Short mmCIF file of C-alpha atoms and ligand atoms in Angstrom, two decimals:
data_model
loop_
_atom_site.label_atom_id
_atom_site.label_comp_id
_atom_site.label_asym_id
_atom_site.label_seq_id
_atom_site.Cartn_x
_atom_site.Cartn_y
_atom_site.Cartn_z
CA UNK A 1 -8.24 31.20 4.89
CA UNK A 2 -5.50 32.18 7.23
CA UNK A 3 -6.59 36.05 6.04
CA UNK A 4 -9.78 35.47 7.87
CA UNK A 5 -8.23 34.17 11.04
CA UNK A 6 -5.89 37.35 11.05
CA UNK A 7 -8.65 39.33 10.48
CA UNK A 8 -10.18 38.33 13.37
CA UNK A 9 -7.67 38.89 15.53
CA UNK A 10 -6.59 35.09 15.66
CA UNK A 11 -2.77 34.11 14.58
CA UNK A 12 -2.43 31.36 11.49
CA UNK A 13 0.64 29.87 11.09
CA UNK A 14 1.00 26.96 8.30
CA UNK A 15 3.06 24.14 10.15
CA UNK A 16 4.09 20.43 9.75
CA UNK A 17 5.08 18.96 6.20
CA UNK A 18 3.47 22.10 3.69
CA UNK A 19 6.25 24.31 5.48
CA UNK A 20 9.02 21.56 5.23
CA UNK A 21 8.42 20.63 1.96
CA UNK A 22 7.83 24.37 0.75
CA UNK A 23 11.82 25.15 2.27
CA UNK A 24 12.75 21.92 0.09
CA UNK A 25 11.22 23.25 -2.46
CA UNK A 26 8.63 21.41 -3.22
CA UNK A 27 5.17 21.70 -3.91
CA UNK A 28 1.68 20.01 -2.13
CA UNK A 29 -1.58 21.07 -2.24
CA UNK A 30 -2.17 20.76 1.62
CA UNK A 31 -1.50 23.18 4.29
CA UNK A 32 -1.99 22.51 7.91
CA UNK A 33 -2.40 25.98 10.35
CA UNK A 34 -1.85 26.13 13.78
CA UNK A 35 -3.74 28.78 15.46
CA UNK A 36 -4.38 30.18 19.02
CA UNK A 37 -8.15 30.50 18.10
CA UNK A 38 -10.72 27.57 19.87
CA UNK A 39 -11.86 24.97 17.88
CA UNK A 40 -15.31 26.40 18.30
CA UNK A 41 -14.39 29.97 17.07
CA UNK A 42 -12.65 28.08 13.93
CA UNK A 43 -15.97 26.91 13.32
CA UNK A 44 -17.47 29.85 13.75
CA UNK A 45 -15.44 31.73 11.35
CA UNK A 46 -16.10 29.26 8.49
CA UNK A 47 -18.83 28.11 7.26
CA UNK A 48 -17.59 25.04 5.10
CA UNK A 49 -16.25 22.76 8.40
CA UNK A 50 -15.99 19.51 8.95
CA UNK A 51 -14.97 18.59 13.21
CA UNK A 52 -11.84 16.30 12.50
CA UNK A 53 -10.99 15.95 15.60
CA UNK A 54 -12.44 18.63 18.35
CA UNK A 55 -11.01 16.44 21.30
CA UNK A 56 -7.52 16.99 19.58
CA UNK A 57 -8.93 20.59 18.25
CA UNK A 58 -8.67 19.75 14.25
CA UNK A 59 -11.27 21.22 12.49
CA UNK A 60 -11.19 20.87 8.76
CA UNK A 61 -11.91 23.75 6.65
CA UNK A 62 -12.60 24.04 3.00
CA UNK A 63 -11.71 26.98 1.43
CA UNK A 64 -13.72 29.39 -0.96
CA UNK A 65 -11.78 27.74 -3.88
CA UNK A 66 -12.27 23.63 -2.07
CA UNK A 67 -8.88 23.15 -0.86
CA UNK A 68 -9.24 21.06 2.48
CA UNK A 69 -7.31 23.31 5.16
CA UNK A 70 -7.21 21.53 8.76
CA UNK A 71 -6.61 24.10 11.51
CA UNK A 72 -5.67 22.94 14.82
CA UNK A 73 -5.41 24.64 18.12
CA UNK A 74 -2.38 25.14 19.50
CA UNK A 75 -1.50 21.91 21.87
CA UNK A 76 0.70 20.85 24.20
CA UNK A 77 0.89 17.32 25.74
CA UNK A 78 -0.42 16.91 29.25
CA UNK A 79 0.70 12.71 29.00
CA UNK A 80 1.86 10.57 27.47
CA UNK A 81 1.90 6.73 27.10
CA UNK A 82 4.19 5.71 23.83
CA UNK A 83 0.71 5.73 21.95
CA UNK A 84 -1.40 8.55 22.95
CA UNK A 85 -0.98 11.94 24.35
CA UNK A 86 -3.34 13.39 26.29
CA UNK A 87 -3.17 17.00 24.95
CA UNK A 88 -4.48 20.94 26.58
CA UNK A 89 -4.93 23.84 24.29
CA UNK A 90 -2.28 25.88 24.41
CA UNK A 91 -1.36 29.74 24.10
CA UNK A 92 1.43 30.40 22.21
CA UNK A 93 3.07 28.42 19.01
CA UNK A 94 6.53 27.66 20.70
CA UNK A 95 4.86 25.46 22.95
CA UNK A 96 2.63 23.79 19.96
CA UNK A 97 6.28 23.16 18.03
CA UNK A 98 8.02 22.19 21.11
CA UNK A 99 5.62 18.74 21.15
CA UNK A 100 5.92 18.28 17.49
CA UNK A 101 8.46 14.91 16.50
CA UNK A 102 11.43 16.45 14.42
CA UNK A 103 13.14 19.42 13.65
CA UNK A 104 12.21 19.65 10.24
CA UNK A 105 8.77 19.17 11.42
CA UNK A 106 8.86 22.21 14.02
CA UNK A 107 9.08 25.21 11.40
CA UNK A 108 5.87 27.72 11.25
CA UNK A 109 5.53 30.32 8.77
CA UNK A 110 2.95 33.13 9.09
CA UNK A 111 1.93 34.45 5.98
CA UNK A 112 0.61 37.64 8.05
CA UNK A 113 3.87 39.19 9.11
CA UNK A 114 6.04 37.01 6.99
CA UNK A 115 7.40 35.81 10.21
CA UNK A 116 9.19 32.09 10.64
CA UNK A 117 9.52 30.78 13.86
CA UNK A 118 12.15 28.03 13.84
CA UNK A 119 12.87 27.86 18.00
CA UNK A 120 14.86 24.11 17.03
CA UNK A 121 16.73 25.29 14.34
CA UNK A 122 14.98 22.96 11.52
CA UNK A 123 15.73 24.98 8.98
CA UNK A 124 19.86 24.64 9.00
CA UNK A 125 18.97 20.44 9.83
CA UNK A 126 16.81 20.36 6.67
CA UNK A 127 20.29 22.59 5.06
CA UNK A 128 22.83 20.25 6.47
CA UNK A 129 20.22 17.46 5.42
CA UNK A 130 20.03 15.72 9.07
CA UNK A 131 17.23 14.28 11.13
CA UNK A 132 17.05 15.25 14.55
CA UNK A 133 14.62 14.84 17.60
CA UNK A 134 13.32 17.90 19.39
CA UNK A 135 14.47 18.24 22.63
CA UNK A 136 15.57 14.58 24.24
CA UNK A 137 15.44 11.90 21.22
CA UNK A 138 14.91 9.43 23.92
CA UNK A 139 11.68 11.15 25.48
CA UNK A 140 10.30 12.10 22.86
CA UNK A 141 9.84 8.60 21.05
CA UNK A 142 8.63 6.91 24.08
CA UNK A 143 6.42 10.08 24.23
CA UNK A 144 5.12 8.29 20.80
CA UNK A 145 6.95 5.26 19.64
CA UNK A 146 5.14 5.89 15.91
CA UNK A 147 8.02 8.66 15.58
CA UNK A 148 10.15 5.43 15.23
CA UNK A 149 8.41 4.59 11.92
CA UNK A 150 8.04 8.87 11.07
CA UNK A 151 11.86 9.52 11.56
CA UNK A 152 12.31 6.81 8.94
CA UNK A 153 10.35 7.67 6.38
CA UNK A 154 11.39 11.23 6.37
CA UNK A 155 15.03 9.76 6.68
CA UNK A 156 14.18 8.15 3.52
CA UNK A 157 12.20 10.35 1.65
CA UNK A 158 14.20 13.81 2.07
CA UNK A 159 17.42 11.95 2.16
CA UNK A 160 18.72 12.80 5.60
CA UNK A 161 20.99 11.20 7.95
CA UNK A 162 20.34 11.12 11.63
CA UNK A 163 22.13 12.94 14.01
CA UNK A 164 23.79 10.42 16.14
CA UNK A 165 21.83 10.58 19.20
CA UNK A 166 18.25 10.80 17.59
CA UNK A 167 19.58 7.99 15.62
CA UNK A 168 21.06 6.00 19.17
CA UNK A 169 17.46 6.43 20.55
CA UNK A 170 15.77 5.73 17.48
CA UNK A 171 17.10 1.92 17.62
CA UNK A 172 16.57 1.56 21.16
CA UNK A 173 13.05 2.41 20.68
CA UNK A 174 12.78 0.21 18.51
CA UNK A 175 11.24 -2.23 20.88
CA UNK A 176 8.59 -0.01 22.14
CA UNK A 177 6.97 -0.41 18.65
CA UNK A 178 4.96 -3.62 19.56
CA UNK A 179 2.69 -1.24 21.93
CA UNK A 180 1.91 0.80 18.88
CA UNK A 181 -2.21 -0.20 16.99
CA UNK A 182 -2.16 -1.56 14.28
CA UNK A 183 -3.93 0.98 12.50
CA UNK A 184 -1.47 3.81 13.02
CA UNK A 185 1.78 1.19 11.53
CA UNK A 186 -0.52 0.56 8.98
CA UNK A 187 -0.70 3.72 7.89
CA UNK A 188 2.84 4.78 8.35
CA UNK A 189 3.60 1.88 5.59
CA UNK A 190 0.95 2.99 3.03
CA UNK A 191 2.60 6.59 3.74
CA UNK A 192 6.15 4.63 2.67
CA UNK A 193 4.49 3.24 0.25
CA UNK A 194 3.33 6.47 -1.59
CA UNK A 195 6.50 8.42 -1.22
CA UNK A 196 8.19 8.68 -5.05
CA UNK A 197 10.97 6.20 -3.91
CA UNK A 198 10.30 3.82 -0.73
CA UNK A 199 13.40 1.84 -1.16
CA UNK A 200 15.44 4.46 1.25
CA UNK A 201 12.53 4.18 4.32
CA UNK A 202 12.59 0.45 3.64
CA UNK A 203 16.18 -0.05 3.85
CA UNK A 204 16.11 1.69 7.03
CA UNK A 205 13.36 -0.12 8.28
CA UNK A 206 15.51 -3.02 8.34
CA UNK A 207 18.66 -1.81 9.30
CA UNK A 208 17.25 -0.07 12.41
CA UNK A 209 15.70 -3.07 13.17
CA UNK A 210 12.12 -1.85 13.20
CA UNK A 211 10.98 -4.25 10.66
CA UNK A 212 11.52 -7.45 12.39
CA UNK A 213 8.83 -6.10 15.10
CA UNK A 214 6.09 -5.67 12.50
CA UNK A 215 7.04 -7.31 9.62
CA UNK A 216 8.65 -9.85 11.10
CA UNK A 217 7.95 -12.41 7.64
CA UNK A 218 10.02 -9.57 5.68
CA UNK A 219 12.83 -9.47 7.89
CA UNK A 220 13.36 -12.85 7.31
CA UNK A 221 14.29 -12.30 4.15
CA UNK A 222 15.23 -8.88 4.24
CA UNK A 223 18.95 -10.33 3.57
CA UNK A 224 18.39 -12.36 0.17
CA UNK A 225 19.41 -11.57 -2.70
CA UNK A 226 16.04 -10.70 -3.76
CA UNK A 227 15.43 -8.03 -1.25
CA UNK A 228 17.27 -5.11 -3.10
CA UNK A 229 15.51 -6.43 -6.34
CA UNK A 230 11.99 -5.92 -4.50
CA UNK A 231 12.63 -2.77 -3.55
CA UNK A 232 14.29 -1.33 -7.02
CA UNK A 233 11.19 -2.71 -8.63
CA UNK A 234 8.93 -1.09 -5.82
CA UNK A 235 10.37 2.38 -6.57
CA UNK A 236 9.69 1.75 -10.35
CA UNK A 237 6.12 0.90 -9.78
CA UNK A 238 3.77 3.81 -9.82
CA UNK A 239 3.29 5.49 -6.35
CA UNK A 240 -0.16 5.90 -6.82
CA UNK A 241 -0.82 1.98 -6.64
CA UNK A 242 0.30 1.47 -3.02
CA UNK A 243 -0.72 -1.75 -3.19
CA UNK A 244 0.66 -2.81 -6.12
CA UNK A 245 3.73 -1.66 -3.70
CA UNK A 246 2.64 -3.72 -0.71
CA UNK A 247 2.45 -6.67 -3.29
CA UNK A 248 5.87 -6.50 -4.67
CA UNK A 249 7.19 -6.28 -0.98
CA UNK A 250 5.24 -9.33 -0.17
CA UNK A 251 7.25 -10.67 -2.72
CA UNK A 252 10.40 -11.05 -1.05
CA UNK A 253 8.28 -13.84 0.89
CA UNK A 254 9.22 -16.97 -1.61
CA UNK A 255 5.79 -17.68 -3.16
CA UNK A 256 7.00 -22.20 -2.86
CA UNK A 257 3.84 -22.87 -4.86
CA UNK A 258 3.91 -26.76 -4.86
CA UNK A 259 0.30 -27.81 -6.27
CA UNK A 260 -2.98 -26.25 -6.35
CA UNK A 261 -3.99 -28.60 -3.48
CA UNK A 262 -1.43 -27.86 -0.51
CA UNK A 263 -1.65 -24.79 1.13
CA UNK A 264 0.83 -22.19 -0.08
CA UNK A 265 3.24 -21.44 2.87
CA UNK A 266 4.40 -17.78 1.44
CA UNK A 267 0.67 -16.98 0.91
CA UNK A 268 -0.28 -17.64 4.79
CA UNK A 269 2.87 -16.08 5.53
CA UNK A 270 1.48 -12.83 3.36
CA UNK A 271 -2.18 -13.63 4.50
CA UNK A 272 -0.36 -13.30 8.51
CA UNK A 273 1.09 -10.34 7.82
CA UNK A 274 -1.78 -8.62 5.92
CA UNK A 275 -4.48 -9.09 8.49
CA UNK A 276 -1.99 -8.28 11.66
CA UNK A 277 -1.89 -4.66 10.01
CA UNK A 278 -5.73 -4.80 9.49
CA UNK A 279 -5.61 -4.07 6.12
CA UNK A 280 -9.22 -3.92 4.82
CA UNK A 281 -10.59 -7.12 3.53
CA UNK A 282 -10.86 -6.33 -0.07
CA UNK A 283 -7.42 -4.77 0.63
CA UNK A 284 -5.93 -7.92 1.68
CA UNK A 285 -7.94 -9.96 -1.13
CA UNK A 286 -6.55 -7.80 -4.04
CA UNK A 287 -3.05 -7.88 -2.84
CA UNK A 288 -3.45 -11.96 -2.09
CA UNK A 289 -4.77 -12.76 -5.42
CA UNK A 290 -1.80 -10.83 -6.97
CA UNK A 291 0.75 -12.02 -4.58
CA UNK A 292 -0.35 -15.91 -5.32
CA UNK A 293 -0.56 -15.41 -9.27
CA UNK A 294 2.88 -13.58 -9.53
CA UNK A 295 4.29 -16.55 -10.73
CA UNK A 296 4.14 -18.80 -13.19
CA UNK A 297 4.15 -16.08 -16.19
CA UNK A 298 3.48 -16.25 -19.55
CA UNK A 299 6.79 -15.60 -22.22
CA UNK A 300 6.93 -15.11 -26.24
CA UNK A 301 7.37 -18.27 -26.47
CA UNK A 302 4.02 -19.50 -25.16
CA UNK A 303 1.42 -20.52 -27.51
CA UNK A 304 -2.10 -19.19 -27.98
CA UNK A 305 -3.42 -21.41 -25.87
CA UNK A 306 -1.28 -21.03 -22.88
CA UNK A 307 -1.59 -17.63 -22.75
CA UNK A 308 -5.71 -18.47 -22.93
CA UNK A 309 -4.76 -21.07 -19.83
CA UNK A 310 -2.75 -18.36 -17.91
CA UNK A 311 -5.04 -15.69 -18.69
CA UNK A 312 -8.01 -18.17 -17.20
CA UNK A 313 -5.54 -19.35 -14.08
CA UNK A 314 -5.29 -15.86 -13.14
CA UNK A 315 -9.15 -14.91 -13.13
CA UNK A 316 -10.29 -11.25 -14.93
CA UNK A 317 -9.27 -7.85 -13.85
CA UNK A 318 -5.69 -9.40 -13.05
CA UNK A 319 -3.29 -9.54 -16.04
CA UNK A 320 -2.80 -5.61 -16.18
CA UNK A 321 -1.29 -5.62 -12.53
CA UNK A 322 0.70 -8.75 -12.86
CA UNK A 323 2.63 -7.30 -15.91
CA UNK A 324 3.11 -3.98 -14.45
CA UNK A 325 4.86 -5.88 -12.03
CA UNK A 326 7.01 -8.01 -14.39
CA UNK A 327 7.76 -4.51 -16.03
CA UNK A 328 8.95 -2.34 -12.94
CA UNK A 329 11.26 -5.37 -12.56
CA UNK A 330 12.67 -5.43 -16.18
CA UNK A 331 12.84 -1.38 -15.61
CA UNK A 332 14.77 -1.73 -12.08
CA UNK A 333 16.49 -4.36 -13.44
CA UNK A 334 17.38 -2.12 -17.06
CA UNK A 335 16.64 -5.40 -18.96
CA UNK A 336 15.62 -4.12 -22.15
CA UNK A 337 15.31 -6.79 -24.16
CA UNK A 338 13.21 -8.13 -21.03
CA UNK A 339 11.07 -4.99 -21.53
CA UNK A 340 10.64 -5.82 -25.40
CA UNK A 341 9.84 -9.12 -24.81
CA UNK A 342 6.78 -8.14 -22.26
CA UNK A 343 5.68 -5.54 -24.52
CA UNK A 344 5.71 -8.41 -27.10
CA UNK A 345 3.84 -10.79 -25.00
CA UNK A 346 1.48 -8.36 -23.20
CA UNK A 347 0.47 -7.06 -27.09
CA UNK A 348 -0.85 -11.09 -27.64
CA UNK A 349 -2.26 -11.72 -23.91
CA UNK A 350 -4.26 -8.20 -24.81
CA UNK A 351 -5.56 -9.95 -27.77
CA UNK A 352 -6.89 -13.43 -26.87
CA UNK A 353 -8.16 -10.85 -23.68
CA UNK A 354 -10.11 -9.06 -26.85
CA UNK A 355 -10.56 -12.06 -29.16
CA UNK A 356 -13.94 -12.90 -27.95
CA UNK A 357 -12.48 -16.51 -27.39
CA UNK A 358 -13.43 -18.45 -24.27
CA UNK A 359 -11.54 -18.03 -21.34
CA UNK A 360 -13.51 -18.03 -17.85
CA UNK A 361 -15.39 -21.08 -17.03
CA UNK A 362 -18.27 -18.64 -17.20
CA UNK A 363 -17.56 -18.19 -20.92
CA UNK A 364 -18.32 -22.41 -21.76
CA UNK A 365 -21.63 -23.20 -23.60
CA UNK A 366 -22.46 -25.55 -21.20
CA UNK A 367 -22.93 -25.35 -17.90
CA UNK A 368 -23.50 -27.88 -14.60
CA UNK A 369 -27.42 -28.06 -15.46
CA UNK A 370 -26.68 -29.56 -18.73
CA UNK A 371 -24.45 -32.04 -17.24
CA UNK A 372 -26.97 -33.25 -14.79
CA UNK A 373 -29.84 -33.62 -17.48
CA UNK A 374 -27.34 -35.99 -19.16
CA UNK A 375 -28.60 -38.14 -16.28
CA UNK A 376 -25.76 -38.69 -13.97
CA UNK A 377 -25.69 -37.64 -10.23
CA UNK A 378 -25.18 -33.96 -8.67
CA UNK A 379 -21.57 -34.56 -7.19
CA UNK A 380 -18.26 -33.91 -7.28
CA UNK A 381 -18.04 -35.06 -10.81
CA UNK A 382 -20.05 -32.02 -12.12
CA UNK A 383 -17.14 -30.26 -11.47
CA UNK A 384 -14.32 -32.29 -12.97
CA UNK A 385 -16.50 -33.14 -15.95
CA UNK A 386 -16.69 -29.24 -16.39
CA UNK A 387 -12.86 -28.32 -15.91
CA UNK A 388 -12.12 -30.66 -18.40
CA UNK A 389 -13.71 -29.51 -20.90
CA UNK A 390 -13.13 -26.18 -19.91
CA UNK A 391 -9.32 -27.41 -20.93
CA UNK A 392 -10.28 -28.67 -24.01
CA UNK A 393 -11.95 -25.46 -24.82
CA UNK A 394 -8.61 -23.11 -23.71
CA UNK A 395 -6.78 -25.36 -26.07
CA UNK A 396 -9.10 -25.17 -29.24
CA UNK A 397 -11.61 -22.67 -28.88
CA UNK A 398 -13.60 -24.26 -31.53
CA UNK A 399 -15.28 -26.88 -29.71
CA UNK A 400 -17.47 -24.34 -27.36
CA UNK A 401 -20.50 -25.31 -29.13
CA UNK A 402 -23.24 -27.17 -27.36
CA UNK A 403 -23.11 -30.14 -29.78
CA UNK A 404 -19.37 -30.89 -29.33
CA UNK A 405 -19.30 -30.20 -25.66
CA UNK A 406 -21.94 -32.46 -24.78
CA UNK A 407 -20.93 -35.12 -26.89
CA UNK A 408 -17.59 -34.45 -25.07
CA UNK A 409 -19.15 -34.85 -21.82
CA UNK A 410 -21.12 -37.80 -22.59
CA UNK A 411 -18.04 -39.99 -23.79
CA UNK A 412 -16.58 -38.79 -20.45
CA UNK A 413 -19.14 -40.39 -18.49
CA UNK A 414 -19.16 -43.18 -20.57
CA UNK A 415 -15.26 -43.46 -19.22
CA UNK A 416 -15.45 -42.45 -16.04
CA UNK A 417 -18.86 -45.12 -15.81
CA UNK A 418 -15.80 -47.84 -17.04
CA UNK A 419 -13.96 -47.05 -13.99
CA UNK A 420 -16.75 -46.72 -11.41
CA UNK A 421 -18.85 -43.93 -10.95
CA UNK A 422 -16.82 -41.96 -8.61
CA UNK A 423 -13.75 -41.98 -10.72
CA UNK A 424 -12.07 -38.67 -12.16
CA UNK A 425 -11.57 -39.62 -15.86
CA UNK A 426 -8.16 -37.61 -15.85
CA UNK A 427 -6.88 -38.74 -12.43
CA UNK A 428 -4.45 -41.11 -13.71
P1 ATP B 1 3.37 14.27 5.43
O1 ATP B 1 2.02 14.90 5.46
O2 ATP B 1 4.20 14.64 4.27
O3 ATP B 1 3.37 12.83 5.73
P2 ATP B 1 3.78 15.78 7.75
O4 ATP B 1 5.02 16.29 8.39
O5 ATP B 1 2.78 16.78 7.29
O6 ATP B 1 4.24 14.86 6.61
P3 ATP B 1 1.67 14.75 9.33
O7 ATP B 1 1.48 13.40 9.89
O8 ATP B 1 0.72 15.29 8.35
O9 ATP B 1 3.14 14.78 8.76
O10 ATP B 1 1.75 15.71 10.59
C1 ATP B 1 1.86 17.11 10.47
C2 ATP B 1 2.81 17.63 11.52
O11 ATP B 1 2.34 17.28 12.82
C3 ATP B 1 4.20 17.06 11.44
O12 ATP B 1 5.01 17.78 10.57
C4 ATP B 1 4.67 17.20 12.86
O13 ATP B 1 5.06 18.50 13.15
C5 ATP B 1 3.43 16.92 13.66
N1 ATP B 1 3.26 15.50 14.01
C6 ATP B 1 2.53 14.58 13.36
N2 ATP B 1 2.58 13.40 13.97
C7 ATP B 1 3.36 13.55 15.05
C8 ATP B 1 3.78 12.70 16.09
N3 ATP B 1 3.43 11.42 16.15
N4 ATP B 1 4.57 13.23 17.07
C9 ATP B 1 4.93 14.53 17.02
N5 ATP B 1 4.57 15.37 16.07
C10 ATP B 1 3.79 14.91 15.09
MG1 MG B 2 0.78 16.34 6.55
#
């Protein structure tokens, strides 16, 4: 890949987070290259390419062997407006790691000559373990106020402290964030999200202040006690469910469930927060639907049928997440007679899950079309007639036979016909 730049009398030089996290150490499967060759002559060269971004001269290039390289022309910023930059093709990589956000960031290795061009010194920062700005701290984040969010994410993911004046400007950016899209603080979370431990970026989130811009239904509660318990459990949770993550840090937003009829005011609070970041819809449905059926849980304790009732509460497709949930906390919280206890409980949830016993409303004999031909009106009462005896059902799976059920349903009427037609038989 970078051979057949060289070869054609182009410089490649892998940049940004491979070469970072390669000094650290650490391994990753993607390499970005900076090279002085045109977008156009990239493509050229290759004949796997896909045009990422010719305006900002990306092209993505898969190798012989399908590893997704993206190349990228040498830059340099021509303006700037805390958002954008404006950007020129540029000659010589200096200039293309002068306009890059960090230190740490601003390290190019050539494989060629072995070279490693380190102009700001990255490599002793990433040493001494410190975060600083290239250049002026203060220019460069209102060059790009996202470098905000970056710098703390890095500062939480590699560990580092800031060097006092990137950290000074840092926090007095922090009010240029609100000019930032959605779309790009979005993404800077689910980045947060996926590191091995987010706790560290979200702590600094809110002690710098940046979270009250965005998140501003987090920061209020970025103090309570169970803050530090989200974000243990959040760094026990698997990093490849980000939002599972998102979920549990939704979490810290008290859930006040009431009743099923009033409106929840942590879920509108989560609902606010989701759609302001544009997650996707199904995004924001997923991570809803969890957040809302976090609590009440089922214990050892509970009998058959209350674990059938929970199970139907929750809806399919939702138990698995809810207790991976309950364990990260038991695990953050090292509660391991907690952690037996799930394992206990999960082991008989999985069970009446597998029983073949009728949980859904779905899974009743009867249905609203059998109600009507018992000859009372389409209505509201449909409805009521069939959660009830959905109830009954959870409770003693036995009676899901057509016979009992509408016989059931019948004596219902005959009840609710007592009381006026309108009635709900259960109300009082
Ligand atoms: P990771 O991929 O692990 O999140 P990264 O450092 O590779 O970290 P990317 O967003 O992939 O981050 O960007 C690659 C490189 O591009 C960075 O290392 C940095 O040099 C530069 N860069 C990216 N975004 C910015 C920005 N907003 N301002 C300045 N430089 C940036
Ligand atoms: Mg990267």
């Amino acid at each position: 890949m970078a051979n057949c730049l060289e070869d054609h009398g182009y410089e490649a030089w892998a940049v940004g987070g491979a070469v970072r996290d390669h000094l650290l150490g650490l391994e990753r499967g993607d390499w970005d290259l900076a090279t002085n060759a045109r977008p156009d002559q990239v493509m050229e060269l290759f004949s796997r390419t896909v045009p990422l971004g010719m305006e900002h001269g990306t092209v993505g290039v898969l190798d012989p062997d399908g590893t997704l390289f993206e190349v990228t022309t040498f830059r340099r910023d021509v303006e700037t407006d805390g958002r954008h930059a404006v950007v020129e093709f540029a000659d010589s990589i200096d200039e293309d790691l002068a306009r890059r956000d960090f230190t740490i960031n601003a390290i190019a290795w050539r494989e060629r000559t072995g070279e490693l061009r380190d102009p700001w010194n990255g490599r002793a920062d990433l040493a001494a373990g410190i975060l600083r700005a290239v250049g002026d701290a203060a220019a460069r984040f209102a060059e790009d106020y996202l470098r905000v969010f970056r710098g703390l994410r890095f500062a939480g993911a590699y560990d580092l402290t800031f060097d006092p004046p990137t950290r000074e400007a840092l926090e007095a950016a922090v009010s240029g964030l609100d000019r930032l899209s959605a779309e790009r603080v979005r993404e800077e979370l689910v980045k947060v999200l996926a590191a091995p431990t987010p706790s560290a970026a979200l702590r600094l989130y809110r002690d710098s202040g940046a979270l009250g811009v965005w998140y501003p239904e987090l920061e209020r509660h970025a103090n309570d006690a169970g803050w530090d318990e989200a974000l243990a459990t959040i760094d026990e949770l698997n990093a490849r469910d980000g939002l599972l993550r998102l979920c549990r840090l939704l979490l810290v937003i008290p859930t006040e469930q009431h009743d099923e009829s009033s409106e929840d005011p942590g879920e509108s609070a989560a609902a606010g927060l989701l759609a302001r970041l544009k997650f996707s819809k199904a995004d924001q449905r997923r991570v809803l639907h969890l957040y809302s059926h976090f609590l009440p849980f089922v214990s050892p304790v509970d009998s058959s049928a209350d674990l059938r009732e929970w199970l139907s509460s929750i809806g399919p497709g939702t138990e698995r997440d809810l207790f991976r949930m309950h364990f990260a906390a038991a695990r953050a919280a090292g509660a391991e007679d907690e952690l037996n206890a799930l394992v206990f409980v999960w082991r008989r949830v999985h069970e009446e899950r597998l029983s073949g016993a009728p949980i859904e409303r779905g899974d009743l004999v009867v249905n609203g079309t059998d109600i009507l031909d018992l000859g009372i009106e389409p209505g509201p009462l449909v409805r009521l007639l069939l959660e009830e005896l959905h109830a009954r059902v959870l409770e003693d799976p036995e009676l899901n036979t057509r016979e009992v059920l509408l016989q059931q349903a019948r004596e219902l009427i005959e009840m609710a016909g007592l009381e006026g037609p309108a009635s709900d038989p259960e109300a009082e």
